[in-house]
Amino acid sequence: DTAVSQTPKYLVTQMGNDKSIKCEQNLGHDTMYWYKQDSKKFLKIMFSYNNKELIINETVPNRFSPKSPDKAHLNLHINSLELGDSAVYFCASSLTGAGGYTFGSGTRLTVV
Amino acid sequence: AQTVTQSQPEMSVQEAETVTLSCTYDTSESDYYLFWYKQPPSRQMILVIRQEAYKQQNATENRFSVNFQKAAKSFSLKISDSQLGDAAMYFCAYRTVTSGTYKYIFGTGTRLKVLA
């Protein structure tokens, strides 16, 4: 009964490839997020969707494209992967007006 | 823009002792939420405790409590009776409201070591 599930948990790929990370939540939340955690453990928001509408789009390269087919799913597609994209990517969800996020377990992306 | 600062990159505590992790933030908003998250080696982000800015009473959750000083913009986490399982990265987070949704701004984290 995982609340926020991300797949895959680990992803190793070569530079220049295109890859996707999927996220699904079964909490009935209406807002979903992608965060990036770099090698120094710093967490920074990338995108947020509220009821399938893009709400937050931070300064992220155009190679990153989120897609939300419905409010329970938020996927992240990355084109032309670069070494600097190596990080842990966290999906999270929340309910508008409520307190905290529920995080997925993260996807460790390694670009070689 | 809001910022969150955790000035202690690493802290150590003896098992069963008490430790306090510091967090300060900067904001011009009057209403907001503050959180502490724990990230053990499993990398799962686990909510430890939250504080609503309009509540003067400090939040507590079992062995975890906060010292919220709104005027000083300070939000420290106290862990009592530390246990080996408390060893983790601890992140302080500020929740802002941007365009109708809720964006977290995280501090840089404090690594807590618990010594047996």
XYZ file of N, CA and C in Angstrom:
684
model
N 0.833 -1.205 0.000
C 0.000 0.000 0.000
C 0.868 1.256 0.000
N 1.862 1.290 -0.885
C 2.758 2.438 -0.929
C 1.983 3.683 -1.304
N 2.176 4.776 -0.555
C 1.400 5.983 -0.759
C 1.870 6.749 -2.000
N 3.200 6.955 -2.092
C 3.789 7.613 -3.252
C 4.871 6.680 -3.768
N 4.671 6.161 -4.942
C 5.632 5.198 -5.472
C 6.304 5.741 -6.717
N 7.604 5.568 -6.765
C 8.402 6.014 -7.901
C 9.069 4.809 -8.537
N 9.144 4.843 -9.842
C 9.891 3.801 -10.543
C 10.690 4.431 -11.678
N 11.915 3.961 -11.879
C 12.607 2.946 -11.090
C 13.264 3.562 -9.839
N 13.764 2.732 -8.957
C 14.495 3.228 -7.786
C 15.921 3.603 -8.153
N 16.477 2.899 -9.100
C 17.830 3.177 -9.568
C 17.808 3.200 -11.092
N 18.608 4.107 -11.638
C 18.673 4.242 -13.091
C 20.092 4.645 -13.455
N 20.755 3.786 -14.199
C 22.101 4.086 -14.684
C 22.027 4.134 -16.196
N 22.509 5.225 -16.766
C 22.379 5.390 -18.211
C 23.540 6.195 -18.759
N 23.692 6.143 -20.049
C 24.798 6.868 -20.674
C 24.384 8.274 -21.050
N 25.374 9.121 -21.127
C 25.162 10.497 -21.584
C 24.483 10.487 -22.949
N 23.568 11.404 -23.117
C 22.891 11.551 -24.397
C 21.596 10.772 -24.512
N 21.395 9.818 -23.598
C 20.160 9.033 -23.648
C 18.969 9.838 -23.132
N 17.764 9.319 -23.436
C 16.515 9.879 -22.918
C 15.921 8.858 -21.946
N 15.476 9.344 -20.797
C 14.908 8.429 -19.803
C 13.702 9.080 -19.133
N 12.854 8.219 -18.550
C 11.685 8.689 -17.815
C 11.639 8.083 -16.420
N 11.120 8.879 -15.492
C 10.856 8.418 -14.136
C 9.364 8.600 -13.904
N 8.746 7.574 -13.320
C 7.300 7.629 -13.112
C 6.982 7.771 -11.632
N 5.886 8.438 -11.360
C 5.437 8.628 -9.978
C 3.932 8.493 -9.921
N 3.472 7.784 -8.900
C 2.034 7.589 -8.703
C 1.722 7.725 -7.220
N 0.624 8.389 -6.906
C 0.198 8.469 -5.503
C -1.246 8.004 -5.378
N -1.524 7.305 -4.283
C -2.875 6.780 -4.048
C -3.509 7.412 -2.818
N -3.094 8.642 -2.531
C -3.564 9.333 -1.332
C -4.738 10.266 -1.603
N -5.086 10.429 -2.873
C -6.138 11.383 -3.204
C -5.660 12.823 -3.162
N -4.342 13.021 -3.127
C -3.800 14.381 -3.120
C -4.021 15.052 -4.469
N -4.056 16.384 -4.453
C -4.305 17.094 -5.705
C -3.069 17.810 -6.248
N -1.970 17.759 -5.522
C -0.758 18.440 -5.963
C 0.421 17.472 -5.887
N 1.217 17.490 -6.952
C 2.396 16.623 -7.000
C 3.607 17.443 -7.390
N 4.775 16.949 -6.991
C 6.014 17.712 -7.128
C 7.159 16.805 -7.580
N 8.113 17.435 -8.214
C 9.417 16.813 -8.423
C 10.476 17.681 -7.756
N 11.311 17.014 -6.941
C 12.453 17.658 -6.320
C 13.722 16.939 -6.755
N 14.813 17.703 -6.807
C 16.111 17.126 -7.127
C 17.013 17.276 -5.900
N 17.656 16.175 -5.511
C 18.613 16.228 -4.408
C 20.000 15.962 -4.979
N 20.875 16.957 -4.876
C 22.199 16.818 -5.478
C 23.152 16.053 -4.556
N 24.387 15.971 -4.990
C 25.372 15.166 -4.255
C 25.654 15.719 -2.859
N 25.373 16.993 -2.641
C 25.552 17.596 -1.321
C 24.266 17.536 -0.502
N 23.324 16.766 -0.974
C 22.055 16.528 -0.264
C 21.096 17.713 -0.320
N 21.418 18.716 -1.131
C 20.527 19.861 -1.202
C 19.298 19.527 -2.038
N 18.120 19.828 -1.483
C 16.846 19.530 -2.145
C 16.277 20.793 -2.753
N 15.933 20.717 -4.025
C 15.376 21.888 -4.670
C 14.198 21.482 -5.554
N 13.144 22.294 -5.485
C 11.959 21.981 -6.276
C 12.243 22.204 -7.755
N 11.650 21.327 -8.567
C 11.757 21.485 -10.014
C 10.400 21.890 -10.594
N 9.399 21.069 -10.305
C 8.067 21.282 -10.870
C 6.997 20.957 -9.841
N 5.826 21.563 -10.077
C 4.663 21.191 -9.295
C 3.437 21.224 -10.186
N 2.577 20.242 -10.021
C 1.313 20.176 -10.741
C 0.181 20.148 -9.730
N -0.864 20.915 -10.022
C -2.068 20.895 -9.216
C -3.221 20.510 -10.125
N -3.840 19.358 -9.855
C -4.918 18.870 -10.707
C -4.538 18.914 -12.189
N -3.397 18.370 -12.496
C -2.865 18.228 -13.858
C -2.389 19.552 -14.464
N -2.463 20.635 -13.729
C -2.017 21.919 -14.270
C -0.644 22.282 -13.699
N 0.269 22.669 -14.560
C 1.601 23.060 -14.126
C 1.518 24.357 -13.329
N 1.973 24.298 -12.094
C 1.885 25.449 -11.199
C 3.251 26.060 -10.959
N 4.230 25.221 -10.745
C 5.589 25.693 -10.493
C 6.514 25.088 -11.531
N 7.304 25.943 -12.133
C 8.312 25.509 -13.102
C 9.557 26.322 -12.807
N 10.423 25.748 -11.977
C 11.619 26.474 -11.586
C 12.605 26.516 -12.753
N 13.728 27.137 -12.545
C 14.724 27.261 -13.603
C 15.359 25.898 -13.837
N 14.754 25.180 -14.742
C 15.196 23.827 -15.060
C 15.419 23.765 -16.570
N 16.486 23.105 -17.029
C 16.710 23.007 -18.484
C 15.505 22.424 -19.210
N 15.331 22.859 -20.436
C 14.208 22.377 -21.250
C 14.269 20.881 -21.515
N 15.406 20.281 -21.242
C 15.529 18.835 -21.443
C 14.648 18.059 -20.456
N 14.226 18.741 -19.398
C 13.356 18.113 -18.394
C 11.913 18.482 -18.725
N 11.078 17.473 -18.906
C 9.677 17.758 -19.213
C 8.777 16.892 -18.344
N 8.017 17.529 -17.458
C 7.072 16.778 -16.640
C 5.776 16.559 -17.420
N 5.095 15.491 -17.040
C 3.783 15.224 -17.647
C 2.871 14.633 -16.578
N 1.680 15.169 -16.505
C 0.719 14.693 -15.515
C -0.550 14.259 -16.235
N -0.691 12.973 -16.530
C -1.876 12.504 -17.256
C -3.150 12.591 -16.418
N -3.010 12.500 -15.111
C -4.127 12.688 -14.192
C -3.538 13.082 -12.853
N -4.377 13.441 -11.899
C -3.821 14.031 -10.681
C -3.124 13.010 -9.787
N -3.214 11.732 -10.138
C -2.524 10.708 -9.357
C -1.154 10.362 -9.925
N -0.824 10.909 -11.070
C 0.428 10.553 -11.732
C 1.184 11.801 -12.165
N 2.498 11.745 -11.953
C 3.371 12.814 -12.449
C 4.672 12.165 -12.877
N 4.927 12.220 -14.175
C 6.128 11.612 -14.725
C 7.135 12.681 -15.094
N 8.387 12.271 -15.138
C 9.461 13.197 -15.505
C 10.274 12.576 -16.621
N 10.308 13.249 -17.750
C 11.084 12.770 -18.882
C 12.301 13.667 -19.046
N 13.448 13.045 -19.261
C 14.681 13.810 -19.411
C 15.335 13.432 -20.732
N 15.540 14.435 -21.575
C 16.201 14.215 -22.870
C 17.683 14.517 -22.770
N 18.444 13.856 -23.633
C 19.873 14.166 -23.797
C 20.569 14.289 -22.446
N 20.534 13.233 -21.682
C 21.067 13.257 -20.319
C 22.521 13.683 -20.284
N 22.846 14.464 -19.251
C 24.202 14.967 -19.032
C 24.719 14.463 -17.685
N 26.050 14.498 -17.530
C 26.650 14.022 -16.278
C 26.073 14.763 -15.077
N 25.825 16.054 -15.248
C 25.322 16.884 -14.153
C 23.897 16.568 -13.742
N 23.233 15.727 -14.506
C 21.870 15.341 -14.140
C 21.868 14.241 -13.082
N 23.026 13.683 -12.816
C 23.123 12.639 -11.796
C 22.697 13.211 -10.447
N 21.727 12.561 -9.830
C 21.154 13.053 -8.573
C 20.096 12.060 -8.121
N 19.493 12.354 -6.971
C 18.315 11.616 -6.557
C 17.103 12.502 -6.818
N 16.139 11.973 -7.501
C 14.929 12.716 -7.825
C 13.784 12.181 -6.963
N 13.156 13.114 -6.253
C 12.046 12.753 -5.377
C 10.742 13.284 -5.937
N 9.763 12.414 -5.920
C 8.395 12.808 -6.180
C 7.720 12.999 -4.829
N 6.783 13.927 -4.753
C 6.040 14.148 -3.519
C 4.624 14.573 -3.872
N 3.730 14.430 -2.912
C 2.367 14.893 -3.130
C 1.848 15.549 -1.865
N 0.835 16.382 -2.048
C 0.198 17.026 -0.901
C -1.234 17.373 -1.270
N -1.980 17.735 -0.248
C -3.360 18.159 -0.441
C -3.420 19.654 -0.188
N -4.000 20.389 -1.103
C -4.085 21.835 -0.964
C -4.696 22.216 0.370
N -3.996 23.064 1.084
C -4.501 23.523 2.372
C -4.039 22.698 3.538
N -3.545 21.508 3.262
C -3.106 20.643 4.365
C -1.633 20.899 4.668
N -1.103 20.132 5.580
C 0.228 20.384 6.092
C 1.377 19.954 5.225
N 1.815 18.703 5.405
C 3.082 18.339 4.803
C 2.969 17.530 3.525
N 4.141 17.273 2.972
C 4.228 16.428 1.796
C 4.330 14.974 2.232
N 3.965 14.090 1.306
C 4.351 12.692 1.387
C 5.318 12.439 0.241
N 6.495 11.956 0.576
C 7.527 11.752 -0.428
C 7.553 10.315 -0.909
N 7.953 10.151 -2.168
C 8.323 8.840 -2.651
C 9.706 8.494 -2.137
N 10.174 7.307 -2.456
C 11.450 6.841 -1.925
C 12.641 7.299 -2.764
N 12.374 8.040 -3.820
C 13.459 8.603 -4.614
C 13.937 7.683 -5.728
N 14.463 8.301 -6.757
C 15.099 7.589 -7.864
C 16.521 8.101 -7.989
N 17.468 7.190 -7.804
C 18.868 7.591 -7.951
C 19.263 7.438 -9.406
N 19.489 8.570 -10.062
C 19.884 8.594 -11.473
C 21.389 8.800 -11.560
N 22.050 7.913 -12.252
C 23.489 8.034 -12.479
C 23.740 8.068 -13.976
N 24.343 9.146 -14.417
C 24.660 9.296 -15.837
C 26.156 9.074 -16.002
N 26.506 8.140 -16.875
C 27.930 7.804 -17.055
C 28.390 8.136 -18.479
N 12.753 36.744 -1.343
C 12.552 35.301 -1.411
C 12.890 34.677 -0.059
N 12.166 33.606 0.219
C 12.404 32.936 1.488
C 13.686 32.117 1.444
N 14.354 32.047 2.583
C 15.548 31.214 2.708
C 15.478 30.443 4.013
N 16.142 29.302 4.028
C 16.226 28.472 5.224
C 17.692 28.128 5.445
N 18.164 28.338 6.665
C 19.575 28.128 6.965
C 19.739 27.130 8.106
N 20.515 26.117 7.852
C 20.907 25.176 8.908
C 22.418 25.311 9.043
N 22.847 25.864 10.137
C 24.258 26.247 10.282
C 25.148 25.112 10.789
N 24.548 23.978 11.121
C 25.330 22.851 11.644
C 25.350 21.731 10.604
N 26.436 21.580 9.869
C 26.473 20.502 8.865
C 26.415 19.122 9.514
N 26.977 19.031 10.722
C 27.035 17.734 11.383
C 26.981 17.912 12.897
N 26.262 16.991 13.543
C 26.180 17.002 15.004
C 26.327 15.565 15.490
N 26.823 15.432 16.710
C 26.919 14.107 17.340
C 26.261 14.157 18.704
N 25.673 13.032 19.075
C 25.034 12.938 20.393
C 25.245 11.535 20.928
N 25.410 11.461 22.216
C 25.539 10.164 22.860
C 24.140 9.558 22.999
N 24.061 8.258 22.820
C 22.782 7.562 22.999
C 22.186 7.931 24.355
N 20.876 8.173 24.358
C 20.086 8.539 25.551
C 20.220 10.008 25.948
N 21.104 10.745 25.278
C 21.255 12.154 25.588
C 20.319 12.986 24.697
N 20.358 14.291 24.927
C 19.504 15.233 24.185
C 20.354 16.077 23.251
N 19.823 16.339 22.074
C 20.531 17.162 21.092
C 19.550 18.154 20.478
N 20.066 19.318 20.130
C 19.228 20.350 19.487
C 19.837 20.731 18.151
N 19.020 20.659 17.121
C 19.435 21.052 15.779
C 18.845 22.422 15.460
N 19.667 23.288 14.904
C 19.246 24.678 14.671
C 18.717 24.902 13.261
N 17.804 25.828 13.154
C 17.277 26.233 11.859
C 16.800 27.684 11.971
N 17.216 28.503 11.040
C 16.670 29.853 10.958
C 16.148 30.062 9.546
N 15.245 30.990 9.415
C 14.638 31.220 8.111
C 14.377 32.705 7.938
N 14.137 33.078 6.724
C 13.851 34.476 6.439
C 12.613 34.530 5.563
N 11.665 35.347 5.937
C 10.434 35.487 5.182
C 9.763 36.799 5.539
N 8.934 37.264 4.615
C 8.113 38.436 4.896
C 6.650 38.035 5.089
N 6.378 36.741 4.964
C 5.012 36.251 5.128
C 4.678 36.166 6.622
N 3.397 36.263 6.913
C 2.978 36.169 8.306
C 2.440 34.785 8.649
N 2.000 34.075 7.615
C 1.458 32.739 7.847
C 2.208 31.730 6.990
N 2.649 30.672 7.616
C 3.432 29.661 6.908
C 3.536 28.441 7.810
N 4.099 27.386 7.272
C 4.361 26.174 8.039
C 5.867 25.925 8.058
N 6.307 25.298 9.112
C 7.692 24.864 9.218
C 7.705 23.374 9.526
N 8.686 22.689 8.987
C 8.761 21.235 9.128
C 10.192 20.806 9.431
N 10.288 19.675 10.069
C 11.547 18.941 10.135
C 11.311 17.582 9.491
N 12.217 17.249 8.559
C 12.194 15.944 7.905
C 13.479 15.206 8.246
N 13.344 13.899 8.312
C 14.479 13.027 8.583
C 14.735 12.186 7.336
N 15.997 12.065 6.953
C 16.358 11.219 5.821
C 17.432 10.224 6.273
N 17.030 9.005 6.618
C 18.007 7.984 6.988
C 18.746 7.486 5.751
N 19.708 6.584 5.926
C 20.460 6.072 4.768
C 19.573 5.440 3.701
N 18.402 4.999 4.068
C 17.474 4.446 3.073
C 16.999 5.496 2.086
N 17.277 6.760 2.380
C 16.976 7.992 1.614
C 15.500 8.372 1.605
N 14.668 7.613 2.284
C 13.260 7.996 2.399
C 13.141 9.267 3.221
N 12.344 10.212 2.780
C 12.099 11.445 3.526
C 10.922 11.211 4.464
N 11.170 11.379 5.740
C 10.159 11.077 6.758
C 9.830 12.345 7.538
N 8.573 12.691 7.592
C 8.154 13.868 8.348
C 8.321 13.597 9.843
N 9.039 14.474 10.516
C 9.267 14.324 11.954
C 8.265 15.153 12.749
N 8.131 16.425 12.348
C 7.291 17.323 13.130
C 6.983 18.558 12.294
N 5.858 19.173 12.555
C 5.529 20.403 11.852
C 4.982 21.433 12.829
N 5.127 22.692 12.412
C 4.689 23.816 13.239
C 3.953 24.811 12.366
N 2.786 25.230 12.814
C 2.061 26.271 12.093
C 2.429 27.618 12.693
N 2.764 28.568 11.851
C 3.320 29.836 12.337
C 2.352 30.616 13.221
N 1.058 30.440 12.994
C 0.108 31.214 13.786
C -0.143 30.596 15.162
N 0.420 29.424 15.393
C 0.276 28.785 16.708
C 1.507 29.105 17.563
N 1.259 29.645 18.719
C 2.379 29.993 19.585
C 2.942 28.779 20.302
N 2.090 27.785 20.521
C 2.539 26.611 21.257
C 3.501 25.792 20.410
N 4.612 25.378 21.021
C 5.589 24.570 20.320
C 5.064 23.160 20.098
N 5.294 22.642 18.882
C 4.841 21.294 18.556
C 5.726 20.256 19.236
N 5.107 19.132 19.593
C 5.857 18.002 20.145
C 5.316 16.716 19.546
N 6.216 15.777 19.326
C 5.866 14.436 18.840
C 6.774 13.459 19.559
N 6.262 12.905 20.651
C 7.026 11.925 21.443
C 8.358 12.536 21.874
N 9.475 11.990 21.415
C 10.793 12.479 21.852
C 11.247 13.730 21.088
N 10.474 14.148 20.112
C 10.842 15.289 19.280
C 10.005 16.515 19.659
N 10.671 17.623 19.818
C 9.952 18.869 20.095
C 10.682 20.012 19.409
N 9.965 21.100 19.209
C 10.576 22.257 18.560
C 10.548 23.442 19.505
N 11.472 24.350 19.250
C 11.473 25.650 19.912
C 11.274 26.676 18.800
N 10.050 27.142 18.668
C 9.680 28.050 17.599
C 9.673 29.474 18.141
N 10.553 30.288 17.603
C 10.653 31.695 17.994
C 10.326 32.531 16.753
N 9.069 32.909 16.608
C 8.632 33.561 15.371
C 9.336 34.891 15.145
N 9.470 35.682 16.170
C 10.100 36.992 16.000
C 11.558 36.854 15.581
N 12.213 35.861 16.119
C 13.617 35.624 15.782
C 13.765 34.783 14.527
N 12.647 34.267 13.998
C 12.648 33.399 12.823
C 13.587 32.217 13.043
N 13.336 31.554 14.153
C 14.154 30.418 14.542
C 13.248 29.219 14.804
N 13.711 28.045 14.430
C 12.870 26.833 14.516
C 13.800 25.654 14.780
N 14.161 25.437 16.030
C 15.110 24.381 16.348
C 14.373 23.093 16.740
N 15.037 21.985 16.517
C 14.485 20.659 16.818
C 15.266 20.050 17.970
N 14.547 19.633 19.002
C 15.174 18.963 20.123
C 14.790 17.491 20.098
N 15.811 16.642 20.167
C 15.589 15.194 20.227
C 16.036 14.734 21.612
N 15.099 14.211 22.360
C 15.391 13.727 23.711
C 15.612 12.222 23.683
N 16.408 11.741 24.646
C 16.630 10.287 24.760
C 17.030 9.706 23.398
N 18.069 10.255 22.816
C 18.464 9.880 21.452
C 18.689 8.375 21.332
N 18.257 7.866 20.197
C 18.399 6.443 19.907
C 19.222 6.256 18.639
N 19.800 5.068 18.507
C 20.646 4.806 17.343
C 19.877 5.020 16.041
N 18.596 4.731 16.072
C 17.769 4.898 14.884
C 17.495 6.343 14.515
N 17.905 7.261 15.374
C 17.742 8.682 15.051
C 18.845 9.187 14.128
N 19.887 8.403 13.944
C 20.975 8.814 13.067
C 20.459 8.996 11.643
N 20.652 10.192 11.095
C 20.108 10.511 9.771
C 20.498 11.932 9.408
N 20.146 12.322 8.199
C 20.176 13.734 7.820
C 18.842 14.340 8.239
N 18.907 15.530 8.807
C 17.688 16.226 9.210
C 17.589 17.524 8.416
N 16.433 17.692 7.798
C 16.197 18.879 6.988
C 15.094 19.723 7.601
N 15.373 21.000 7.711
C 14.363 21.965 8.091
C 13.725 22.480 6.803
N 12.438 22.686 6.802
C 11.760 23.146 5.589
C 10.713 24.190 5.922
N 10.615 25.158 5.048
C 9.625 26.227 5.147
C 8.639 26.013 4.020
N 7.357 26.107 4.323
C 6.359 25.939 3.272
C 5.734 27.284 2.956
N 5.952 27.683 1.698
C 5.382 28.933 1.246
C 4.182 28.633 0.358
N 3.389 29.627 0.132
C 2.266 29.493 -0.791
C 2.607 30.294 -2.024
N 2.718 29.625 -3.111
C 3.054 30.283 -4.365
C 2.011 29.908 -5.402
N 1.354 30.859 -5.932
C 0.383 30.626 -7.004
C -0.631 29.564 -6.646
N -1.051 29.524 -5.426
C -2.086 28.592 -5.006
C -1.591 27.225 -4.631
N -0.300 26.981 -4.702
C 0.181 25.683 -4.252
C 1.241 25.892 -3.181
N 1.836 24.843 -2.741
C 2.657 24.881 -1.541
C 4.055 24.382 -1.841
N 4.983 25.300 -1.908
C 6.352 24.956 -2.251
C 7.190 24.915 -0.987
N 7.932 23.850 -0.827
C 8.872 23.748 0.278
C 10.186 24.397 -0.119
N 10.791 25.067 0.855
C 12.167 25.503 0.705
C 12.941 24.803 1.812
N 13.945 24.046 1.413
C 14.689 23.237 2.367
C 15.988 23.912 2.779
N 16.407 23.632 3.999
C 17.757 23.966 4.424
C 18.722 22.935 3.864
N 19.995 23.139 4.132
C 21.028 22.270 3.559
C 21.245 20.993 4.357
N 20.561 20.867 5.478
C 20.602 19.619 6.225
C 21.667 19.584 7.304
N 21.386 18.796 8.328
C 22.339 18.507 9.412
C 22.439 17.004 9.545
N 23.658 16.509 9.456
C 23.848 15.063 9.636
C 24.006 14.772 11.123
N 23.119 13.962 11.662
C 23.173 13.610 13.078
C 23.764 12.220 13.243
N 24.808 12.153 14.049
C 25.404 10.870 14.410
C 25.046 10.556 15.857
N 24.657 9.322 16.106
C 24.324 8.899 17.460
C 25.364 7.880 17.891
N 26.039 8.191 18.987
C 27.150 7.363 19.453
C 26.680 6.397 20.538
N 27.022 5.131 20.373
C 26.602 4.112 21.353
C 27.434 4.160 22.623
